[in-house]
mmCIF file of C-alpha atoms in Angstrom:
data_model
loop_
_atom_site.group_PDB
_atom_site.id
_atom_site.type_symbol
_atom_site.label_atom_id
_atom_site.label_comp_id
_atom_site.label_asym_id
_atom_site.label_seq_id
_atom_site.Cartn_x
_atom_site.Cartn_y
_atom_site.Cartn_z
ATOM 1 C CA MET E 86 -39.202 5.766 0.283
ATOM 2 C CA ALA E 87 -35.329 6.389 0.052
ATOM 3 C CA LYS E 88 -34.228 7.666 -3.182
ATOM 4 C CA LYS E 89 -31.997 5.105 -5.099
ATOM 5 C CA LYS E 90 -28.299 6.270 -5.378
ATOM 6 C CA SER E 91 -26.827 6.629 -8.854
ATOM 7 C CA PHE E 92 -23.884 4.692 -9.869
ATOM 8 C CA LEU E 93 -21.486 7.629 -9.436
ATOM 9 C CA ALA E 94 -22.808 8.454 -6.120
ATOM 10 C CA LYS E 95 -22.099 5.055 -4.978
ATOM 11 C CA LEU E 96 -18.506 5.131 -5.659
ATOM 12 C CA GLY E 97 -16.261 6.186 -2.516
ATOM 13 C CA PRO E 98 -13.192 4.724 -0.853
ATOM 14 C CA GLY E 99 -12.257 2.554 -3.952
ATOM 15 C CA LEU E 100 -12.174 5.554 -6.406
ATOM 16 C CA VAL E 101 -10.209 7.718 -4.004
ATOM 17 C CA THR E 102 -7.755 4.859 -3.490
ATOM 18 C CA GLY E 103 -7.534 4.466 -7.184
ATOM 19 C CA ALA E 104 -6.876 8.200 -7.683
ATOM 20 C CA ALA E 105 -4.247 8.082 -4.733
ATOM 21 C CA ASP E 106 -2.540 5.048 -6.766
ATOM 22 C CA ASP E 107 -1.385 7.489 -9.412
ATOM 23 C CA ASP E 108 0.610 9.561 -6.915
ATOM 24 C CA PRO E 109 3.944 11.252 -7.944
ATOM 25 C CA SER E 110 5.852 7.748 -7.446
ATOM 26 C CA GLY E 111 3.226 6.255 -9.924
ATOM 27 C CA ILE E 112 3.834 9.066 -12.386
ATOM 28 C CA GLY E 113 7.499 9.011 -11.922
ATOM 29 C CA THR E 114 7.882 5.207 -12.120
ATOM 30 C CA HIS E 115 5.651 4.923 -15.240
ATOM 31 C CA SER E 116 7.494 7.773 -16.908
ATOM 32 C CA GLN E 117 10.857 6.083 -16.401
ATOM 33 C CA ILE E 118 9.484 2.812 -17.466
ATOM 34 C CA GLY E 119 8.023 4.093 -20.778
ATOM 35 C CA ALA E 120 11.389 5.941 -21.598
ATOM 36 C CA GLN E 121 13.680 3.148 -20.628
ATOM 37 C CA PHE E 122 11.866 0.162 -22.114
ATOM 38 C CA GLY E 123 9.317 1.859 -24.679
ATOM 39 C CA PHE E 124 6.182 -0.582 -24.713
ATOM 40 C CA GLY E 125 8.323 -3.590 -23.308
ATOM 41 C CA LEU E 126 6.797 -3.866 -19.973
ATOM 42 C CA ALA E 127 3.194 -2.756 -20.825
ATOM 43 C CA TRP E 128 1.956 -6.282 -20.565
ATOM 44 C CA THR E 129 2.429 -6.131 -16.848
ATOM 45 C CA PHE E 130 -0.648 -3.917 -16.455
ATOM 46 C CA THR E 131 -2.684 -6.631 -17.976
ATOM 47 C CA LEU E 132 -1.412 -8.778 -15.463
ATOM 48 C CA SER E 133 -1.623 -6.645 -12.494
ATOM 49 C CA PHE E 134 -5.095 -5.043 -13.085
ATOM 50 C CA PRO E 135 -7.058 -8.231 -11.663
ATOM 51 C CA LEU E 136 -4.521 -8.802 -9.112
ATOM 52 C CA LEU E 137 -4.633 -5.193 -7.957
ATOM 53 C CA ALA E 138 -8.550 -5.232 -8.051
ATOM 54 C CA VAL E 139 -8.802 -8.371 -5.903
ATOM 55 C CA ILE E 140 -6.198 -7.478 -3.402
ATOM 56 C CA GLN E 141 -8.008 -4.071 -2.839
ATOM 57 C CA ILE E 142 -11.287 -5.709 -2.582
ATOM 58 C CA VAL E 143 -9.779 -7.994 0.164
ATOM 59 C CA ALA E 144 -8.698 -4.824 2.114
ATOM 60 C CA ALA E 145 -12.060 -3.287 1.589
ATOM 61 C CA GLU E 146 -14.010 -6.359 2.881
ATOM 62 C CA ILE E 147 -11.626 -6.748 5.897
ATOM 63 C CA GLY E 148 -12.742 -3.288 6.926
ATOM 64 C CA ARG E 149 -16.390 -3.256 5.976
ATOM 65 C CA VAL E 150 -17.138 -6.820 7.199
ATOM 66 C CA SER E 151 -15.190 -6.926 10.282
ATOM 67 C CA GLY E 152 -15.732 -3.309 11.219
ATOM 68 C CA ARG E 153 -11.854 -3.114 11.983
ATOM 69 C CA GLY E 154 -8.725 -2.060 10.188
ATOM 70 C CA ILE E 155 -5.916 -4.520 9.051
ATOM 71 C CA ALA E 156 -3.796 -3.689 12.396
ATOM 72 C CA ALA E 157 -6.832 -4.090 14.626
ATOM 73 C CA ASN E 158 -7.625 -7.510 13.082
ATOM 74 C CA LEU E 159 -4.083 -8.711 13.558
ATOM 75 C CA ARG E 160 -4.129 -7.204 17.181
ATOM 76 C CA ARG E 161 -7.355 -9.026 17.817
ATOM 77 C CA HIS E 162 -6.691 -12.540 15.980
ATOM 78 C CA TYR E 163 -3.055 -13.248 15.566
ATOM 79 C CA PRO E 164 0.182 -13.178 17.718
ATOM 80 C CA ARG E 165 1.316 -9.591 18.619
ATOM 81 C CA PRO E 166 4.787 -9.903 16.797
ATOM 82 C CA LEU E 167 2.989 -10.264 13.360
ATOM 83 C CA MET E 168 1.155 -7.122 14.282
ATOM 84 C CA TRP E 169 4.331 -5.163 15.110
ATOM 85 C CA PHE E 170 5.883 -6.695 11.980
ATOM 86 C CA ALA E 171 3.081 -5.552 9.625
ATOM 87 C CA VAL E 172 2.976 -2.033 10.996
ATOM 88 C CA SER E 173 6.670 -1.755 10.896
ATOM 89 C CA LEU E 174 6.767 -2.681 7.070
ATOM 90 C CA LEU E 175 3.951 -0.017 6.555
ATOM 91 C CA LEU E 176 5.912 2.665 8.314
ATOM 92 C CA VAL E 177 9.085 2.129 6.434
ATOM 93 C CA ALA E 178 7.331 1.737 3.109
ATOM 94 C CA ASN E 179 5.199 4.958 3.848
ATOM 95 C CA VAL E 180 7.888 7.176 5.062
ATOM 96 C CA ILE E 181 10.177 6.462 1.997
ATOM 97 C CA ASN E 182 7.220 6.906 -0.044
ATOM 98 C CA LEU E 183 6.299 10.411 1.579
ATOM 99 C CA GLY E 184 9.935 11.522 1.201
ATOM 100 C CA ALA E 185 9.933 10.698 -2.702
ATOM 101 C CA ASP E 186 6.372 12.091 -3.100
ATOM 102 C CA LEU E 187 6.967 15.475 -1.261
ATOM 103 C CA SER E 188 10.676 15.866 -2.846
ATOM 104 C CA ALA E 189 9.040 15.577 -6.449
ATOM 105 C CA MET E 190 6.282 17.978 -5.438
ATOM 106 C CA GLY E 191 8.947 20.340 -4.358
ATOM 107 C CA ASP E 192 11.105 19.597 -7.504
ATOM 108 C CA SER E 193 8.145 20.249 -9.820
ATOM 109 C CA LEU E 194 7.450 23.638 -8.332
ATOM 110 C CA ALA E 195 10.959 24.542 -8.441
ATOM 111 C CA LEU E 196 11.105 23.621 -12.153
ATOM 112 C CA LEU E 197 8.476 26.653 -12.608
ATOM 113 C CA THR E 198 9.999 29.074 -10.313
ATOM 114 C CA GLY E 199 13.969 28.352 -10.539
ATOM 115 C CA THR E 200 14.413 28.486 -6.742
ATOM 116 C CA HIS E 201 15.447 25.821 -4.258
ATOM 117 C CA ALA E 202 13.267 22.912 -4.024
ATOM 118 C CA GLY E 203 13.862 22.047 -0.556
ATOM 119 C CA TYR E 204 11.871 25.019 0.838
ATOM 120 C CA TYR E 205 8.875 23.874 -1.232
ATOM 121 C CA THR E 206 9.277 20.277 -0.119
ATOM 122 C CA LEU E 207 8.845 21.426 3.459
ATOM 123 C CA GLY E 208 6.270 23.978 2.651
ATOM 124 C CA PHE E 209 3.983 21.057 1.040
ATOM 125 C CA GLY E 210 4.610 18.984 4.144
ATOM 126 C CA ILE E 211 3.234 21.592 6.334
ATOM 127 C CA VAL E 212 0.234 22.338 3.884
ATOM 128 C CA CYS E 213 -0.720 18.662 3.742
ATOM 129 C CA VAL E 214 -0.572 18.363 7.749
ATOM 130 C CA VAL E 215 -2.505 21.585 8.371
ATOM 131 C CA LEU E 216 -5.238 20.550 5.844
ATOM 132 C CA GLU E 217 -5.389 17.036 7.079
ATOM 133 C CA VAL E 218 -5.714 18.032 10.528
ATOM 134 C CA PHE E 219 -8.228 20.934 10.316
ATOM 135 C CA LEU E 220 -10.218 20.020 7.301
ATOM 136 C CA SER E 221 -12.249 16.792 6.856
ATOM 137 C CA TYR E 222 -10.814 14.441 4.358
ATOM 138 C CA GLN E 223 -14.109 14.177 2.332
ATOM 139 C CA THR E 224 -13.892 17.732 1.675
ATOM 140 C CA TYR E 225 -10.251 17.872 1.128
ATOM 141 C CA ALA E 226 -10.375 14.896 -1.336
ATOM 142 C CA SER E 227 -13.557 16.434 -3.141
ATOM 143 C CA VAL E 228 -11.627 19.512 -3.969
ATOM 144 C CA LEU E 229 -8.197 18.035 -4.772
ATOM 145 C CA LYS E 230 -9.631 15.276 -6.949
ATOM 146 C CA TRP E 231 -10.122 17.823 -9.608
ATOM 147 C CA THR E 232 -6.421 18.550 -9.836
ATOM 148 C CA THR E 233 -5.918 15.084 -10.771
ATOM 149 C CA LEU E 234 -7.442 15.805 -13.978
ATOM 150 C CA ALA E 235 -4.116 17.058 -15.335
ATOM 151 C CA LEU E 236 -3.244 13.403 -15.463
ATOM 152 C CA LEU E 237 -5.788 13.110 -18.353
ATOM 153 C CA ALA E 238 -3.121 15.208 -20.439
ATOM 154 C CA TYR E 239 -1.406 11.909 -20.897
ATOM 155 C CA LEU E 240 -4.648 10.432 -22.791
ATOM 156 C CA GLY E 241 -4.253 13.631 -24.734
ATOM 157 C CA VAL E 242 -0.534 12.876 -25.568
ATOM 158 C CA VAL E 243 -1.374 9.342 -26.636
ATOM 159 C CA ALA E 244 -4.070 10.721 -29.002
ATOM 160 C CA VAL E 245 -1.590 13.014 -30.730
ATOM 161 C CA ALA E 246 1.757 11.611 -30.357
ATOM 162 C CA HIS E 247 1.819 9.141 -33.245
ATOM 163 C CA VAL E 248 1.652 6.032 -30.931
ATOM 164 C CA PRO E 249 2.471 3.002 -33.024
ATOM 165 C CA TRP E 250 -0.807 1.383 -32.057
ATOM 166 C CA GLY E 251 -0.037 -2.176 -33.609
ATOM 167 C CA HIS E 252 2.862 -2.418 -31.409
ATOM 168 C CA ALA E 253 1.408 -0.655 -28.380
ATOM 169 C CA LEU E 254 -1.792 -2.910 -28.223
ATOM 170 C CA ARG E 255 0.047 -5.997 -28.913
ATOM 171 C CA SER E 256 2.609 -5.241 -25.925
ATOM 172 C CA LEU E 257 -0.510 -5.313 -23.584
ATOM 173 C CA VAL E 258 -0.912 -9.018 -24.249
ATOM 174 C CA VAL E 259 2.386 -10.282 -25.464
ATOM 175 C CA PRO E 260 5.318 -10.157 -23.076
ATOM 176 C CA GLU E 261 8.799 -8.975 -24.235
ATOM 177 C CA PHE E 262 11.131 -10.535 -21.608
ATOM 178 C CA HIS E 263 14.683 -9.465 -21.073
ATOM 179 C CA TRP E 264 16.775 -11.361 -18.508
ATOM 180 C CA ASN E 265 18.572 -8.589 -16.848
ATOM 181 C CA ALA E 266 18.657 -6.649 -13.781
ATOM 182 C CA ALA E 267 17.137 -3.361 -15.188
ATOM 183 C CA TYR E 268 14.210 -5.379 -16.696
ATOM 184 C CA ALA E 269 13.574 -7.175 -13.245
ATOM 185 C CA THR E 270 13.813 -3.936 -11.371
ATOM 186 C CA GLY E 271 11.236 -2.286 -13.805
ATOM 187 C CA PHE E 272 8.775 -5.282 -13.462
ATOM 188 C CA VAL E 273 8.978 -5.018 -9.511
ATOM 189 C CA ALA E 274 8.754 -1.322 -9.922
ATOM 190 C CA ILE E 275 5.392 -1.389 -11.776
ATOM 191 C CA LEU E 276 3.940 -3.985 -9.467
ATOM 192 C CA GLY E 277 5.196 -1.998 -6.385
ATOM 193 C CA THR E 278 3.831 1.325 -7.409
ATOM 194 C CA THR E 279 0.483 -0.497 -8.356
ATOM 195 C CA ILE E 280 0.044 -3.008 -5.580
ATOM 196 C CA SER E 281 1.318 -0.781 -2.535
ATOM 197 C CA PRO E 282 1.093 -1.301 1.136
ATOM 198 C CA TYR E 283 -0.433 2.187 1.902
ATOM 199 C CA LEU E 284 -3.397 1.297 -0.181
ATOM 200 C CA PHE E 285 -4.139 -1.868 1.593
ATOM 201 C CA PHE E 286 -4.396 -0.177 5.132
ATOM 202 C CA TRP E 287 -6.017 3.000 3.664
ATOM 203 C CA GLN E 288 -8.804 1.357 2.059
ATOM 204 C CA ALA E 289 -9.636 -1.020 4.874
ATOM 205 C CA SER E 290 -9.713 2.037 7.374
ATOM 206 C CA GLN E 291 -11.878 4.138 5.065
ATOM 207 C CA GLU E 292 -14.551 1.480 4.873
ATOM 208 C CA VAL E 293 -14.477 1.267 8.542
ATOM 209 C CA GLU E 294 -14.972 5.182 8.531
ATOM 210 C CA GLU E 295 -17.838 5.057 5.983
ATOM 211 C CA GLU E 296 -19.387 2.461 8.296
ATOM 212 C CA ARG E 297 -19.273 5.002 11.323
ATOM 213 C CA ARG E 298 -20.397 7.821 8.986
ATOM 214 C CA HIS E 299 -23.586 5.973 8.058
ATOM 215 C CA HIS E 300 -23.962 4.571 11.654
ATOM 216 C CA SER E 301 -24.051 1.037 10.282
ATOM 217 C CA LYS E 302 -22.967 -2.248 11.757
ATOM 218 C CA PRO E 303 -20.200 -4.336 10.673
ATOM 219 C CA LEU E 304 -21.446 -6.803 7.782
ATOM 220 C CA CYS E 305 -20.413 -9.981 9.812
ATOM 221 C CA ILE E 306 -23.114 -9.061 12.250
ATOM 222 C CA THR E 307 -25.797 -9.055 9.339
ATOM 223 C CA PRO E 308 -24.607 -11.461 6.666
ATOM 224 C CA VAL E 309 -27.994 -12.433 5.333
ATOM 225 C CA SER E 310 -28.321 -8.748 3.996
ATOM 226 C CA ALA E 311 -24.754 -8.018 3.318
ATOM 227 C CA GLY E 312 -24.916 -8.991 -0.605
ATOM 228 C CA PRO E 313 -25.808 -5.651 -2.008
ATOM 229 C CA GLU E 314 -23.300 -3.736 0.174
ATOM 230 C CA LEU E 315 -20.423 -6.119 -0.803
ATOM 231 C CA LYS E 316 -21.427 -5.812 -4.611
ATOM 232 C CA GLU E 317 -21.281 -2.077 -4.234
ATOM 233 C CA ILE E 318 -17.862 -2.182 -2.590
ATOM 234 C CA ARG E 319 -16.478 -4.512 -5.445
ATOM 235 C CA ASN E 320 -17.967 -2.168 -8.080
ATOM 236 C CA ASP E 321 -16.455 0.744 -6.240
ATOM 237 C CA THR E 322 -12.996 -0.881 -6.105
ATOM 238 C CA LEU E 323 -13.124 -2.040 -9.696
ATOM 239 C CA VAL E 324 -13.772 1.412 -11.014
ATOM 240 C CA GLY E 325 -11.202 3.108 -9.034
ATOM 241 C CA MET E 326 -8.348 0.466 -10.107
ATOM 242 C CA ALA E 327 -9.533 0.597 -13.676
ATOM 243 C CA VAL E 328 -9.246 4.288 -13.728
ATOM 244 C CA SER E 329 -5.771 4.188 -12.073
ATOM 245 C CA THR E 330 -4.659 1.374 -14.470
ATOM 246 C CA VAL E 331 -5.828 3.374 -17.762
ATOM 247 C CA ILE E 332 -3.888 6.611 -16.562
ATOM 248 C CA SER E 333 -0.947 4.384 -15.727
ATOM 249 C CA VAL E 334 -0.834 2.604 -19.247
ATOM 250 C CA ALA E 335 -1.289 6.189 -20.928
ATOM 251 C CA ILE E 336 1.794 7.448 -19.179
ATOM 252 C CA VAL E 337 3.798 4.614 -20.300
ATOM 253 C CA PHE E 338 2.553 4.849 -23.844
ATOM 254 C CA ALA E 339 2.947 8.709 -23.879
ATOM 255 C CA THR E 340 6.615 8.517 -22.684
ATOM 256 C CA ALA E 341 7.351 5.475 -24.856
ATOM 257 C CA ALA E 342 6.143 7.215 -28.009
ATOM 258 C CA THR E 343 7.880 10.773 -27.076
ATOM 259 C CA LEU E 344 10.981 10.246 -24.903
ATOM 260 C CA ASN E 345 12.008 6.596 -25.702
ATOM 261 C CA ALA E 346 11.333 7.237 -29.472
ATOM 262 C CA HIS E 347 13.675 10.193 -29.471
ATOM 263 C CA GLY E 348 16.427 8.272 -27.502
ATOM 264 C CA ILE E 349 15.825 9.553 -24.095
ATOM 265 C CA THR E 350 16.006 6.273 -22.100
ATOM 266 C CA ASN E 351 16.941 7.572 -18.580
ATOM 267 C CA ILE E 352 15.041 10.276 -16.906
ATOM 268 C CA GLU E 353 17.159 12.394 -14.620
ATOM 269 C CA SER E 354 14.902 15.332 -13.719
ATOM 270 C CA SER E 355 11.367 16.735 -13.787
ATOM 271 C CA ALA E 356 12.210 18.720 -16.793
ATOM 272 C CA GLN E 357 12.931 15.571 -18.737
ATOM 273 C CA ALA E 358 9.903 13.721 -17.483
ATOM 274 C CA ALA E 359 7.728 16.765 -18.638
ATOM 275 C CA GLU E 360 8.908 16.610 -22.183
ATOM 276 C CA ALA E 361 6.324 13.741 -22.656
ATOM 277 C CA LEU E 362 3.730 16.216 -22.424
ATOM 278 C CA ARG E 363 5.140 18.574 -24.995
ATOM 279 C CA PRO E 364 3.202 17.106 -28.028
ATOM 280 C CA LEU E 365 -0.030 18.177 -26.316
ATOM 281 C CA ALA E 366 0.934 21.263 -24.152
ATOM 282 C CA GLY E 367 3.834 22.748 -26.110
ATOM 283 C CA SER E 368 5.740 25.421 -23.858
ATOM 284 C CA LEU E 369 3.212 24.629 -21.093
ATOM 285 C CA ALA E 370 4.532 21.106 -20.728
ATOM 286 C CA SER E 371 6.515 21.896 -17.473
ATOM 287 C CA ALA E 372 3.526 23.673 -15.900
ATOM 288 C CA LEU E 373 1.081 20.762 -16.822
ATOM 289 C CA PHE E 374 3.582 18.246 -15.415
ATOM 290 C CA ALA E 375 3.836 20.370 -12.164
ATOM 291 C CA VAL E 376 0.066 20.530 -11.823
ATOM 292 C CA GLY E 377 -0.232 16.742 -12.182
ATOM 293 C CA ILE E 378 2.588 15.941 -9.817
ATOM 294 C CA ILE E 379 1.517 18.577 -7.238
ATOM 295 C CA GLY E 380 -2.109 17.831 -7.439
ATOM 296 C CA THR E 381 -1.761 14.080 -7.088
ATOM 297 C CA GLY E 382 0.827 14.416 -4.383
ATOM 298 C CA LEU E 383 -1.592 16.622 -2.225
ATOM 299 C CA LEU E 384 -4.044 13.897 -2.534
ATOM 300 C CA ALA E 385 -1.770 11.088 -1.887
ATOM 301 C CA VAL E 386 0.289 12.476 0.819
ATOM 302 C CA PRO E 387 -2.665 12.519 3.387
ATOM 303 C CA VAL E 388 -3.233 8.798 2.224
ATOM 304 C CA LEU E 389 0.206 7.741 2.802
ATOM 305 C CA ALA E 390 0.321 9.448 6.384
ATOM 306 C CA GLY E 391 -3.057 8.607 7.212
ATOM 307 C CA SER E 392 -2.704 5.033 6.501
ATOM 308 C CA VAL E 393 0.411 4.824 8.776
ATOM 309 C CA ALA E 394 -1.690 6.764 11.365
ATOM 310 C CA TYR E 395 -4.643 4.280 11.137
ATOM 311 C CA GLY E 396 -2.037 1.368 11.591
ATOM 312 C CA ILE E 397 -0.258 2.542 14.599
ATOM 313 C CA THR E 398 -3.297 3.946 16.436
ATOM 314 C CA GLU E 399 -5.271 0.624 15.720
ATOM 315 C CA MET E 400 -2.191 -1.071 17.342
ATOM 316 C CA PHE E 401 -2.410 0.901 20.325
ATOM 317 C CA ARG E 402 -6.077 1.146 20.675
ATOM 318 C CA PHE E 403 -6.237 4.957 20.215
ATOM 319 C CA THR E 404 -8.911 6.822 18.370
ATOM 320 C CA ALA E 405 -8.200 6.620 14.830
ATOM 321 C CA SER E 406 -10.475 8.846 12.452
ATOM 322 C CA LEU E 407 -9.976 11.636 9.976
ATOM 323 C CA ASP E 408 -13.462 12.733 10.867
ATOM 324 C CA ALA E 409 -12.335 13.171 14.784
ATOM 325 C CA LYS E 410 -11.546 16.799 16.073
ATOM 326 C CA PRO E 411 -7.745 17.314 16.624
ATOM 327 C CA TRP E 412 -8.254 17.437 20.441
ATOM 328 C CA LYS E 413 -10.078 14.036 20.327
ATOM 329 C CA ALA E 414 -7.590 12.228 18.321
ATOM 330 C CA ARG E 415 -4.347 13.910 19.384
ATOM 331 C CA PHE E 416 -2.106 10.673 19.047
ATOM 332 C CA PHE E 417 -3.721 9.860 15.511
ATOM 333 C CA TYR E 418 -2.751 13.338 14.235
ATOM 334 C CA ALA E 419 0.542 13.487 15.938
ATOM 335 C CA VAL E 420 1.486 10.307 13.765
ATOM 336 C CA ILE E 421 0.354 11.944 10.710
ATOM 337 C CA ALA E 422 2.488 14.862 11.329
ATOM 338 C CA ALA E 423 5.473 12.953 12.466
ATOM 339 C CA ALA E 424 5.313 10.691 9.386
ATOM 340 C CA THR E 425 4.703 13.595 6.911
ATOM 341 C CA PHE E 426 7.758 15.609 8.366
ATOM 342 C CA ALA E 427 9.901 12.392 8.522
ATOM 343 C CA GLY E 428 9.273 12.062 4.674
ATOM 344 C CA ALA E 429 10.031 15.673 4.174
ATOM 345 C CA SER E 430 13.062 15.480 5.888
ATOM 346 C CA PHE E 431 14.515 12.979 3.226
ATOM 347 C CA ASP E 432 15.136 15.869 0.895
ATOM 348 C CA LEU E 433 18.026 17.111 3.102
ATOM 349 C CA LEU E 434 19.670 13.753 1.959
ATOM 350 C CA GLY E 435 20.115 15.275 -1.743
ATOM 351 C CA ILE E 436 18.571 12.251 -3.356
ATOM 352 C CA ASN E 437 17.458 12.785 -6.933
ATOM 353 C CA PRO E 438 13.756 13.129 -6.570
ATOM 354 C CA ILE E 439 12.897 11.239 -9.839
ATOM 355 C CA LYS E 440 15.186 8.236 -9.070
ATOM 356 C CA ALA E 441 13.644 8.328 -5.568
ATOM 357 C CA LEU E 442 10.224 7.862 -7.120
ATOM 358 C CA TYR E 443 11.331 4.867 -9.051
ATOM 359 C CA TRP E 444 13.137 3.231 -6.189
ATOM 360 C CA THR E 445 10.270 3.722 -3.858
ATOM 361 C CA ALA E 446 8.247 1.770 -6.298
ATOM 362 C CA VAL E 447 10.687 -1.072 -6.029
ATOM 363 C CA ILE E 448 10.777 -0.944 -2.101
ATOM 364 C CA ASN E 449 6.967 -0.919 -2.055
ATOM 365 C CA GLY E 450 6.890 -4.132 -4.266
ATOM 366 C CA VAL E 451 9.369 -6.110 -1.966
ATOM 367 C CA LEU E 452 7.493 -5.054 1.285
ATOM 368 C CA ALA E 453 4.046 -5.648 -0.075
ATOM 369 C CA VAL E 454 4.460 -9.469 -0.167
ATOM 370 C CA PRO E 455 4.168 -10.206 3.618
ATOM 371 C CA LEU E 456 1.459 -7.788 3.986
ATOM 372 C CA MET E 457 -0.610 -9.171 1.196
ATOM 373 C CA ALA E 458 -0.154 -12.860 2.655
ATOM 374 C CA LEU E 459 -1.346 -11.436 6.189
ATOM 375 C CA MET E 460 -4.496 -9.937 4.632
ATOM 376 C CA MET E 461 -5.208 -13.122 2.887
ATOM 377 C CA LEU E 462 -5.111 -15.002 6.206
ATOM 378 C CA ILE E 463 -7.513 -12.496 7.721
ATOM 379 C CA VAL E 464 -9.859 -12.362 5.027
ATOM 380 C CA ARG E 465 -10.292 -16.276 5.384
ATOM 381 C CA ASN E 466 -10.368 -16.280 9.062
ATOM 382 C CA PRO E 467 -14.084 -16.825 10.234
ATOM 383 C CA ARG E 468 -13.225 -15.295 13.665
ATOM 384 C CA ALA E 469 -12.762 -11.921 11.830
ATOM 385 C CA MET E 470 -15.140 -12.090 8.911
ATOM 386 C CA GLY E 471 -17.986 -14.492 10.301
ATOM 387 C CA LYS E 472 -19.839 -16.177 7.578
ATOM 388 C CA LEU E 473 -18.435 -13.612 4.993
ATOM 389 C CA VAL E 474 -15.057 -15.147 4.481
ATOM 390 C CA LEU E 475 -13.787 -14.382 0.853
ATOM 391 C CA PRO E 476 -15.235 -16.811 -1.739
ATOM 392 C CA ALA E 477 -12.987 -19.526 -3.011
ATOM 393 C CA GLY E 478 -12.576 -18.012 -6.437
ATOM 394 C CA MET E 479 -11.335 -14.543 -5.236
ATOM 395 C CA THR E 480 -9.351 -16.349 -2.662
ATOM 396 C CA ILE E 481 -7.272 -18.149 -5.597
ATOM 397 C CA VAL E 482 -7.016 -14.904 -7.266
ATOM 398 C CA GLY E 483 -5.843 -13.046 -4.132
ATOM 399 C CA TRP E 484 -3.055 -15.757 -3.493
ATOM 400 C CA THR E 485 -2.143 -15.665 -7.115
ATOM 401 C CA ALA E 486 -1.405 -11.885 -6.614
ATOM 402 C CA THR E 487 0.671 -12.813 -3.614
ATOM 403 C CA GLY E 488 2.417 -15.356 -5.621
ATOM 404 C CA VAL E 489 3.135 -13.197 -8.375
ATOM 405 C CA MET E 490 4.662 -10.447 -5.979
ATOM 406 C CA VAL E 491 6.745 -13.162 -4.408
ATOM 407 C CA GLY E 492 7.991 -14.403 -7.827
ATOM 408 C CA ALA E 493 8.737 -10.700 -8.929
ATOM 409 C CA THR E 494 10.762 -10.153 -5.664
ATOM 410 C CA LEU E 495 12.758 -13.291 -6.021
ATOM 411 C CA ILE E 496 13.658 -12.665 -9.648
ATOM 412 C CA PHE E 497 14.614 -9.043 -8.783
ATOM 413 C CA PHE E 498 17.010 -10.124 -5.970
ATOM 414 C CA TRP E 499 18.235 -13.077 -8.284
ATOM 415 C CA SER E 500 18.938 -10.467 -11.085
ATOM 416 C CA LEU E 501 21.087 -8.280 -8.716
ATOM 417 C CA PHE E 502 23.385 -11.070 -7.920
#
């Protein structure tokens, strides 16, 4: 009789995706939001959590039920221009995100050494490509997920930084609206760094990978017995997104209670962002911040490059698997390398890494809208999902999430003009 798996043992792609969601772009964006607006945008996390959870469940179920990634489903069931459009959006968003994350990683290490960040940016790109090509992602993630524990430092800051808890907790449920461009941009940035295109493609493809590892069939083939596995997928995703959201709220609270409270409302450098950790880490604040940025970056960069590679290789029907040997998936790994180095080259443009993290989140928020709409079409399509199309209740929440992103994007562009 097979031994029943523990709850923690059942956690997989959803938990890793949640960890990757708190990438350097997320840390930089939430730090800037807390510094600039204090607790004024905290309510967006209460709004975004159920939307994030459902849209990631949609991505996971597309992969596990159909046995194909998002691009492969678009190629199989929809006009080719839609597939090209979706993968092009993913490529643009991810290369920009890769550039911002790698630049921030280089800048964080330069913060400790005092040398030029450009060399470190390129070095991190090379390290990520080599490890992703020659090491299985399961091994890679199992090691690097421990470096993300540095993010728990923000929970420590929240515990010791004299947070005005009445105001902070009220801000989670009572919106503080300010009708100006900065506030609208911050709103889109939070949604964009939380509900990001690369997470959709990554989680769908990782569910397909899990299916292959366990030699299982797509759930659409065995819908009668699919219930327990769908429940497991949803629990995994909910836990991963909950962990991501708690850390995000902690970063905003920590920076609001430290930087904003002391009049620092515009973060220009990693050194300024690291000051939020000073109540807990003292003189080691810069080191702790660097460990958090670098650790989450090393975990997120392969997710960003990998999701691009999954999308492009599915589009051309090549082998797409992080478990495949390099010589059996040459095109897949070539795309990973090309996307990573394209991102690393952004450092040559001389863009401020901290500002790049923030604006990357805004771009993600804008580009996520059409991809979310396409996913909702796939997950309700019986040709792709068989009898396991998304239930009506979750469909309503999924389209609501898409509608919120549309509304945020329209408000953002309206505020600019």
